[in-house]
Amino acid sequence: MWHLVALGCLFFLGLSFLSATLLRRRCPALTEGQVVCISARVVSSVQAVMAVFSGYVITSSCNHVMKDSHWISKDYVLFGTPYMVYDIYAMYLCYWYKQKDNHKSTFSTVIDFLKKNSLITLHHLVLLLICLPITVFYRKGLGDFFLGCLFLAELSTPFISFAKILSQLKKQDTLLYKINGIIALVTFFICRILVFPFMYWAYGRQYGIDTHMVPFHIPLHCTIANVLLMAPQVYWLSQIINKAAKTMKTE
């Protein structure tokens, strides 16, 4: 088990180092802050592609939504665990570069970062400290199909990351940025919002239950967990929509 975690550490840290090194060599005009932030988005996109591929393999292999399992579900959770730690640090590093001219102490910078990125940081910590132990130790091999569905939610991440890369390059006024924004919005809505009612529909279809009755046939903690996972996604979707609306108004 731990060898997968160690492999994940080496992979994501190595990918970050490699992408940053290539950016420094190929794009010398970029500042160090831009290099760090762009390389972080590259790592995020690669992780998302791997998660989506894993999710597709899992969901397409499970004929029974509860009882069927696939080895990649547990293995990728372990392999991807270091990414959550890396991403928190990468987000802080990007924030530090933006604030370094303000001459704040490290403690003040950390506190400001946590205040402004509290939701995403909490989201990562919940995945690490709560979802990881449940997924690896307490599921007893049940529900791999639903875990695969949650992996598929990462489909929107490469587009969101690409938008951030374009922002770093000051390309917010380009047609490419606008088209990418539309794709990010659509994929986010489908894969991070609609995926939750889809999972209820899939469960109901498996057991011959109407979708709206599924919450009354599954353990209450499952529905509570889904609500807690979905809530930040709804908030982030509203943020994406607001940002898109502001972009349209400035045209």
PDB file of N, CA, C and O in Angstrom, residues 5-63:
ATOM      1  N   VAL A   5       1.758   5.191  -2.366  1.00  0.00           N
ATOM      2  CA  VAL A   5       1.835   6.564  -1.857  1.00  0.00           C
ATOM      3  C   VAL A   5       3.199   7.161  -2.180  1.00  0.00           C
ATOM      4  O   VAL A   5       3.307   8.307  -2.634  1.00  0.00           O
ATOM      5  N   ALA A   6       4.247   6.378  -1.953  1.00  0.00           N
ATOM      6  CA  ALA A   6       5.602   6.850  -2.244  1.00  0.00           C
ATOM      7  C   ALA A   6       5.774   7.114  -3.736  1.00  0.00           C
ATOM      8  O   ALA A   6       6.393   8.112  -4.139  1.00  0.00           O
ATOM      9  N   LEU A   7       5.209   6.237  -4.564  1.00  0.00           N
ATOM     10  CA  LEU A   7       5.286   6.419  -6.016  1.00  0.00           C
ATOM     11  C   LEU A   7       4.569   7.693  -6.440  1.00  0.00           C
ATOM     12  O   LEU A   7       5.038   8.428  -7.317  1.00  0.00           O
ATOM     13  N   GLY A   8       3.423   7.958  -5.798  1.00  0.00           N
ATOM     14  CA  GLY A   8       2.690   9.187  -6.084  1.00  0.00           C
ATOM     15  C   GLY A   8       3.494  10.419  -5.715  1.00  0.00           C
ATOM     16  O   GLY A   8       3.500  11.417  -6.445  1.00  0.00           O
ATOM     17  N   CYS A   9       4.188  10.361  -4.572  1.00  0.00           N
ATOM     18  CA  CYS A   9       5.051  11.482  -4.153  1.00  0.00           C
ATOM     19  C   CYS A   9       6.111  11.762  -5.210  1.00  0.00           C
ATOM     20  O   CYS A   9       6.312  12.913  -5.624  1.00  0.00           O
ATOM     21  N   LEU A  10       6.789  10.717  -5.642  1.00  0.00           N
ATOM     22  CA  LEU A  10       7.851  10.874  -6.634  1.00  0.00           C
ATOM     23  C   LEU A  10       7.297  11.390  -7.960  1.00  0.00           C
ATOM     24  O   LEU A  10       7.905  12.258  -8.609  1.00  0.00           O
ATOM     25  N   PHE A  11       6.136  10.878  -8.351  1.00  0.00           N
ATOM     26  CA  PHE A  11       5.572  11.262  -9.642  1.00  0.00           C
ATOM     27  C   PHE A  11       5.170  12.730  -9.681  1.00  0.00           C
ATOM     28  O   PHE A  11       5.574  13.477 -10.580  1.00  0.00           O
ATOM     29  N   PHE A  12       4.388  13.169  -8.701  1.00  0.00           N
ATOM     30  CA  PHE A  12       3.874  14.534  -8.741  1.00  0.00           C
ATOM     31  C   PHE A  12       4.964  15.570  -8.461  1.00  0.00           C
ATOM     32  O   PHE A  12       5.002  16.624  -9.108  1.00  0.00           O
ATOM     33  N   LEU A  13       5.864  15.260  -7.542  1.00  0.00           N
ATOM     34  CA  LEU A  13       6.973  16.182  -7.297  1.00  0.00           C
ATOM     35  C   LEU A  13       7.911  16.219  -8.497  1.00  0.00           C
ATOM     36  O   LEU A  13       8.401  17.290  -8.887  1.00  0.00           O
ATOM     37  N   GLY A  14       8.163  15.061  -9.091  1.00  0.00           N
ATOM     38  CA  GLY A  14       9.019  15.003 -10.274  1.00  0.00           C
ATOM     39  C   GLY A  14       8.405  15.741 -11.450  1.00  0.00           C
ATOM     40  O   GLY A  14       9.107  16.458 -12.184  1.00  0.00           O
ATOM     41  N   LEU A  15       7.087  15.584 -11.636  1.00  0.00           N
ATOM     42  CA  LEU A  15       6.407  16.277 -12.724  1.00  0.00           C
ATOM     43  C   LEU A  15       6.449  17.783 -12.518  1.00  0.00           C
ATOM     44  O   LEU A  15       6.656  18.550 -13.472  1.00  0.00           O
ATOM     45  N   SER A  16       6.281  18.226 -11.276  1.00  0.00           N
ATOM     46  CA  SER A  16       6.354  19.652 -10.967  1.00  0.00           C
ATOM     47  C   SER A  16       7.743  20.200 -11.277  1.00  0.00           C
ATOM     48  O   SER A  16       7.884  21.262 -11.896  1.00  0.00           O
ATOM     49  N   PHE A  17       8.768  19.476 -10.846  1.00  0.00           N
ATOM     50  CA  PHE A  17      10.148  19.908 -11.097  1.00  0.00           C
ATOM     51  C   PHE A  17      10.443  19.941 -12.597  1.00  0.00           C
ATOM     52  O   PHE A  17      11.050  20.895 -13.107  1.00  0.00           O
ATOM     53  N   LEU A  18      10.003  18.908 -13.314  1.00  0.00           N
ATOM     54  CA  LEU A  18      10.272  18.822 -14.755  1.00  0.00           C
ATOM     55  C   LEU A  18       9.584  19.947 -15.514  1.00  0.00           C
ATOM     56  O   LEU A  18      10.196  20.598 -16.375  1.00  0.00           O
ATOM     57  N   SER A  19       8.304  20.184 -15.216  1.00  0.00           N
ATOM     58  CA  SER A  19       7.563  21.226 -15.930  1.00  0.00           C
ATOM     59  C   SER A  19       8.133  22.611 -15.636  1.00  0.00           C
ATOM     60  O   SER A  19       8.251  23.456 -16.525  1.00  0.00           O
ATOM     61  N   ALA A  20       8.522  22.854 -14.367  1.00  0.00           N
ATOM     62  CA  ALA A  20       9.113  24.145 -14.011  1.00  0.00           C
ATOM     63  C   ALA A  20      10.455  24.344 -14.710  1.00  0.00           C
ATOM     64  O   ALA A  20      10.757  25.441 -15.207  1.00  0.00           O
ATOM     65  N   THR A  21      11.259  23.287 -14.775  1.00  0.00           N
ATOM     66  CA  THR A  21      12.561  23.370 -15.451  1.00  0.00           C
ATOM     67  C   THR A  21      12.397  23.673 -16.930  1.00  0.00           C
ATOM     68  O   THR A  21      13.106  24.523 -17.492  1.00  0.00           O
ATOM     69  N   LEU A  22      11.457  23.000 -17.588  1.00  0.00           N
ATOM     70  CA  LEU A  22      11.212  23.233 -19.015  1.00  0.00           C
ATOM     71  C   LEU A  22      10.701  24.652 -19.271  1.00  0.00           C
ATOM     72  O   LEU A  22      11.084  25.292 -20.253  1.00  0.00           O
ATOM     73  N   LEU A  23       9.844  25.143 -18.391  1.00  0.00           N
ATOM     74  CA  LEU A  23       9.329  26.506 -18.542  1.00  0.00           C
ATOM     75  C   LEU A  23      10.446  27.538 -18.414  1.00  0.00           C
ATOM     76  O   LEU A  23      10.495  28.513 -19.175  1.00  0.00           O
ATOM     77  N   ARG A  24      11.346  27.321 -17.456  1.00  0.00           N
ATOM     78  CA  ARG A  24      12.462  28.266 -17.285  1.00  0.00           C
ATOM     79  C   ARG A  24      13.362  28.283 -18.511  1.00  0.00           C
ATOM     80  O   ARG A  24      13.881  29.334 -18.905  1.00  0.00           O
ATOM     81  N   ARG A  25      13.560  27.120 -19.128  1.00  0.00           N
ATOM     82  CA  ARG A  25      14.450  27.036 -20.283  1.00  0.00           C
ATOM     83  C   ARG A  25      13.784  27.541 -21.560  1.00  0.00           C
ATOM     84  O   ARG A  25      14.404  28.249 -22.351  1.00  0.00           O
ATOM     85  N   ARG A  26      12.519  27.175 -21.756  1.00  0.00           N
ATOM     86  CA  ARG A  26      11.826  27.502 -23.012  1.00  0.00           C
ATOM     87  C   ARG A  26      11.181  28.876 -22.983  1.00  0.00           C
ATOM     88  O   ARG A  26      10.965  29.475 -24.045  1.00  0.00           O
ATOM     89  N   CYS A  27      10.831  29.356 -21.798  1.00  0.00           N
ATOM     90  CA  CYS A  27      10.141  30.655 -21.687  1.00  0.00           C
ATOM     91  C   CYS A  27      10.866  31.534 -20.667  1.00  0.00           C
ATOM     92  O   CYS A  27      10.347  31.784 -19.568  1.00  0.00           O
ATOM     93  N   PRO A  28      12.053  32.009 -21.009  1.00  0.00           N
ATOM     94  CA  PRO A  28      12.854  32.786 -20.050  1.00  0.00           C
ATOM     95  C   PRO A  28      12.213  34.110 -19.640  1.00  0.00           C
ATOM     96  O   PRO A  28      12.604  34.697 -18.623  1.00  0.00           O
ATOM     97  N   ALA A  29      11.224  34.591 -20.407  1.00  0.00           N
ATOM     98  CA  ALA A  29      10.571  35.854 -20.073  1.00  0.00           C
ATOM     99  C   ALA A  29       9.620  35.718 -18.884  1.00  0.00           C
ATOM    100  O   ALA A  29       9.231  36.720 -18.279  1.00  0.00           O
ATOM    101  N   LEU A  30       9.262  34.505 -18.542  1.00  0.00           N
ATOM    102  CA  LEU A  30       8.343  34.293 -17.425  1.00  0.00           C
ATOM    103  C   LEU A  30       9.029  34.588 -16.093  1.00  0.00           C
ATOM    104  O   LEU A  30      10.206  34.279 -15.913  1.00  0.00           O
ATOM    105  N   THR A  31       8.276  35.171 -15.173  1.00  0.00           N
ATOM    106  CA  THR A  31       8.807  35.371 -13.826  1.00  0.00           C
ATOM    107  C   THR A  31       8.789  34.042 -13.080  1.00  0.00           C
ATOM    108  O   THR A  31       8.102  33.085 -13.496  1.00  0.00           O
ATOM    109  N   GLU A  32       9.505  33.981 -11.973  1.00  0.00           N
ATOM    110  CA  GLU A  32       9.528  32.750 -11.187  1.00  0.00           C
ATOM    111  C   GLU A  32       8.139  32.425 -10.645  1.00  0.00           C
ATOM    112  O   GLU A  32       7.744  31.248 -10.579  1.00  0.00           O
ATOM    113  N   GLY A  33       7.386  33.444 -10.290  1.00  0.00           N
ATOM    114  CA  GLY A  33       6.023  33.228  -9.826  1.00  0.00           C
ATOM    115  C   GLY A  33       5.150  32.613 -10.901  1.00  0.00           C
ATOM    116  O   GLY A  33       4.350  31.707 -10.628  1.00  0.00           O
ATOM    117  N   GLN A  34       5.286  33.087 -12.130  1.00  0.00           N
ATOM    118  CA  GLN A  34       4.525  32.527 -13.244  1.00  0.00           C
ATOM    119  C   GLN A  34       4.925  31.087 -13.511  1.00  0.00           C
ATOM    120  O   GLN A  34       4.068  30.233 -13.783  1.00  0.00           O
ATOM    121  N   VAL A  35       6.211  30.810 -13.436  1.00  0.00           N
ATOM    122  CA  VAL A  35       6.701  29.445 -13.646  1.00  0.00           C
ATOM    123  C   VAL A  35       6.093  28.497 -12.619  1.00  0.00           C
ATOM    124  O   VAL A  35       5.601  27.406 -12.961  1.00  0.00           O
ATOM    125  N   VAL A  36       6.105  28.900 -11.366  1.00  0.00           N
ATOM    126  CA  VAL A  36       5.572  28.064 -10.287  1.00  0.00           C
ATOM    127  C   VAL A  36       4.076  27.821 -10.481  1.00  0.00           C
ATOM    128  O   VAL A  36       3.596  26.680 -10.363  1.00  0.00           O
ATOM    129  N   CYS A  37       3.341  28.870 -10.788  1.00  0.00           N
ATOM    130  CA  CYS A  37       1.881  28.746 -10.930  1.00  0.00           C
ATOM    131  C   CYS A  37       1.495  27.934 -12.162  1.00  0.00           C
ATOM    132  O   CYS A  37       0.571  27.118 -12.115  1.00  0.00           O
ATOM    133  N   ILE A  38       2.200  28.132 -13.270  1.00  0.00           N
ATOM    134  CA  ILE A  38       1.888  27.382 -14.486  1.00  0.00           C
ATOM    135  C   ILE A  38       2.238  25.910 -14.310  1.00  0.00           C
ATOM    136  O   ILE A  38       1.467  25.023 -14.703  1.00  0.00           O
ATOM    137  N   SER A  39       3.383  25.623 -13.705  1.00  0.00           N
ATOM    138  CA  SER A  39       3.769  24.222 -13.480  1.00  0.00           C
ATOM    139  C   SER A  39       2.778  23.534 -12.547  1.00  0.00           C
ATOM    140  O   SER A  39       2.464  22.348 -12.722  1.00  0.00           O
ATOM    141  N   ALA A  40       2.261  24.264 -11.568  1.00  0.00           N
ATOM    142  CA  ALA A  40       1.251  23.695 -10.670  1.00  0.00           C
ATOM    143  C   ALA A  40      -0.015  23.321 -11.427  1.00  0.00           C
ATOM    144  O   ALA A  40      -0.633  22.287 -11.164  1.00  0.00           O
ATOM    145  N   ARG A  41      -0.399  24.164 -12.390  1.00  0.00           N
ATOM    146  CA  ARG A  41      -1.587  23.873 -13.194  1.00  0.00           C
ATOM    147  C   ARG A  41      -1.345  22.699 -14.139  1.00  0.00           C
ATOM    148  O   ARG A  41      -2.272  21.937 -14.445  1.00  0.00           O
ATOM    149  N   VAL A  42      -0.115  22.554 -14.608  1.00  0.00           N
ATOM    150  CA  VAL A  42       0.226  21.404 -15.448  1.00  0.00           C
ATOM    151  C   VAL A  42       0.072  20.105 -14.652  1.00  0.00           C
ATOM    152  O   VAL A  42      -0.535  19.134 -15.119  1.00  0.00           O
ATOM    153  N   VAL A  43       0.603  20.099 -13.437  1.00  0.00           N
ATOM    154  CA  VAL A  43       0.485  18.927 -12.566  1.00  0.00           C
ATOM    155  C   VAL A  43      -0.981  18.635 -12.276  1.00  0.00           C
ATOM    156  O   VAL A  43      -1.420  17.475 -12.313  1.00  0.00           O
ATOM    157  N   SER A  44      -1.746  19.672 -12.011  1.00  0.00           N
ATOM    158  CA  SER A  44      -3.169  19.507 -11.732  1.00  0.00           C
ATOM    159  C   SER A  44      -3.898  18.883 -12.920  1.00  0.00           C
ATOM    160  O   SER A  44      -4.752  18.001 -12.752  1.00  0.00           O
ATOM    161  N   SER A  45      -3.554  19.326 -14.116  1.00  0.00           N
ATOM    162  CA  SER A  45      -4.199  18.801 -15.327  1.00  0.00           C
ATOM    163  C   SER A  45      -3.846  17.343 -15.562  1.00  0.00           C
ATOM    164  O   SER A  45      -4.709  16.531 -15.921  1.00  0.00           O
ATOM    165  N   VAL A  46      -2.581  17.002 -15.360  1.00  0.00           N
ATOM    166  CA  VAL A  46      -2.156  15.607 -15.548  1.00  0.00           C
ATOM    167  C   VAL A  46      -2.855  14.698 -14.551  1.00  0.00           C
ATOM    168  O   VAL A  46      -3.339  13.614 -14.902  1.00  0.00           O
ATOM    169  N   GLN A  47      -2.918  15.142 -13.295  1.00  0.00           N
ATOM    170  CA  GLN A  47      -3.619  14.359 -12.283  1.00  0.00           C
ATOM    171  C   GLN A  47      -5.072  14.159 -12.670  1.00  0.00           C
ATOM    172  O   GLN A  47      -5.625  13.060 -12.503  1.00  0.00           O
ATOM    173  N   ALA A  48      -5.701  15.209 -13.200  1.00  0.00           N
ATOM    174  CA  ALA A  48      -7.109  15.125 -13.580  1.00  0.00           C
ATOM    175  C   ALA A  48      -7.315  14.132 -14.719  1.00  0.00           C
ATOM    176  O   ALA A  48      -8.268  13.336 -14.697  1.00  0.00           O
ATOM    177  N   VAL A  49      -6.434  14.159 -15.706  1.00  0.00           N
ATOM    178  CA  VAL A  49      -6.541  13.226 -16.832  1.00  0.00           C
ATOM    179  C   VAL A  49      -6.405  11.785 -16.337  1.00  0.00           C
ATOM    180  O   VAL A  49      -7.153  10.893 -16.758  1.00  0.00           O
ATOM    181  N   MET A  50      -5.468  11.549 -15.433  1.00  0.00           N
ATOM    182  CA  MET A  50      -5.294  10.213 -14.878  1.00  0.00           C
ATOM    183  C   MET A  50      -6.522   9.780 -14.077  1.00  0.00           C
ATOM    184  O   MET A  50      -6.949   8.620 -14.145  1.00  0.00           O
ATOM    185  N   ALA A  51      -7.098  10.706 -13.319  1.00  0.00           N
ATOM    186  CA  ALA A  51      -8.289  10.387 -12.531  1.00  0.00           C
ATOM    187  C   ALA A  51      -9.472  10.068 -13.435  1.00  0.00           C
ATOM    188  O   ALA A  51     -10.224   9.118 -13.175  1.00  0.00           O
ATOM    189  N   VAL A  52      -9.642  10.849 -14.492  1.00  0.00           N
ATOM    190  CA  VAL A  52     -10.744  10.618 -15.430  1.00  0.00           C
ATOM    191  C   VAL A  52     -10.586   9.265 -16.115  1.00  0.00           C
ATOM    192  O   VAL A  52     -11.557   8.511 -16.274  1.00  0.00           O
ATOM    193  N   PHE A  53      -9.367   8.961 -16.536  1.00  0.00           N
ATOM    194  CA  PHE A  53      -9.113   7.653 -17.165  1.00  0.00           C
ATOM    195  C   PHE A  53      -9.443   6.530 -16.188  1.00  0.00           C
ATOM    196  O   PHE A  53     -10.095   5.544 -16.553  1.00  0.00           O
ATOM    197  N   SER A  54      -9.006   6.672 -14.936  1.00  0.00           N
ATOM    198  CA  SER A  54      -9.301   5.663 -13.914  1.00  0.00           C
ATOM    199  C   SER A  54     -10.806   5.544 -13.700  1.00  0.00           C
ATOM    200  O   SER A  54     -11.348   4.436 -13.592  1.00  0.00           O
ATOM    201  N   GLY A  55     -11.490   6.699 -13.646  1.00  0.00           N
ATOM    202  CA  GLY A  55     -12.931   6.692 -13.464  1.00  0.00           C
ATOM    203  C   GLY A  55     -13.661   5.995 -14.593  1.00  0.00           C
ATOM    204  O   GLY A  55     -14.621   5.240 -14.370  1.00  0.00           O
ATOM    205  N   TYR A  56     -13.198   6.225 -15.814  1.00  0.00           N
ATOM    206  CA  TYR A  56     -13.818   5.567 -16.975  1.00  0.00           C
ATOM    207  C   TYR A  56     -13.627   4.057 -16.912  1.00  0.00           C
ATOM    208  O   TYR A  56     -14.571   3.286 -17.149  1.00  0.00           O
ATOM    209  N   VAL A  57     -12.412   3.622 -16.582  1.00  0.00           N
ATOM    210  CA  VAL A  57     -12.129   2.187 -16.477  1.00  0.00           C
ATOM    211  C   VAL A  57     -13.004   1.547 -15.410  1.00  0.00           C
ATOM    212  O   VAL A  57     -13.591   0.472 -15.617  1.00  0.00           O
ATOM    213  N   ILE A  58     -13.117   2.212 -14.274  1.00  0.00           N
ATOM    214  CA  ILE A  58     -13.891   1.653 -13.164  1.00  0.00           C
ATOM    215  C   ILE A  58     -15.374   1.567 -13.509  1.00  0.00           C
ATOM    216  O   ILE A  58     -16.000   0.515 -13.370  1.00  0.00           O
ATOM    217  N   THR A  59     -15.956   2.681 -13.955  1.00  0.00           N
ATOM    218  CA  THR A  59     -17.405   2.707 -14.217  1.00  0.00           C
ATOM    219  C   THR A  59     -17.796   1.779 -15.370  1.00  0.00           C
ATOM    220  O   THR A  59     -18.871   1.174 -15.340  1.00  0.00           O
ATOM    221  N   SER A  60     -16.932   1.676 -16.359  1.00  0.00           N
ATOM    222  CA  SER A  60     -17.252   0.808 -17.499  1.00  0.00           C
ATOM    223  C   SER A  60     -17.056  -0.666 -17.166  1.00  0.00           C
ATOM    224  O   SER A  60     -17.559  -1.540 -17.898  1.00  0.00           O
ATOM    225  N   SER A  61     -16.343  -0.947 -16.072  1.00  0.00           N
ATOM    226  CA  SER A  61     -16.088  -2.338 -15.699  1.00  0.00           C
ATOM    227  C   SER A  61     -17.085  -2.868 -14.676  1.00  0.00           C
ATOM    228  O   SER A  61     -17.159  -4.084 -14.467  1.00  0.00           O
ATOM    229  N   CYS A  62     -17.815  -1.988 -14.030  1.00  0.00           N
ATOM    230  CA  CYS A  62     -18.735  -2.396 -12.957  1.00  0.00           C
ATOM    231  C   CYS A  62     -20.159  -2.529 -13.491  1.00  0.00           C
ATOM    232  O   CYS A  62     -20.830  -1.526 -13.759  1.00  0.00           O
ATOM    233  N   ASN A  63     -20.621  -3.757 -13.630  1.00  0.00           N
ATOM    234  CA  ASN A  63     -22.000  -3.982 -14.048  1.00  0.00           C
ATOM    235  C   ASN A  63     -22.968  -3.801 -12.885  1.00  0.00           C
ATOM    236  O   ASN A  63     -24.123  -3.423 -13.081  1.00  0.00           O
TER     237      ASN A  63
END
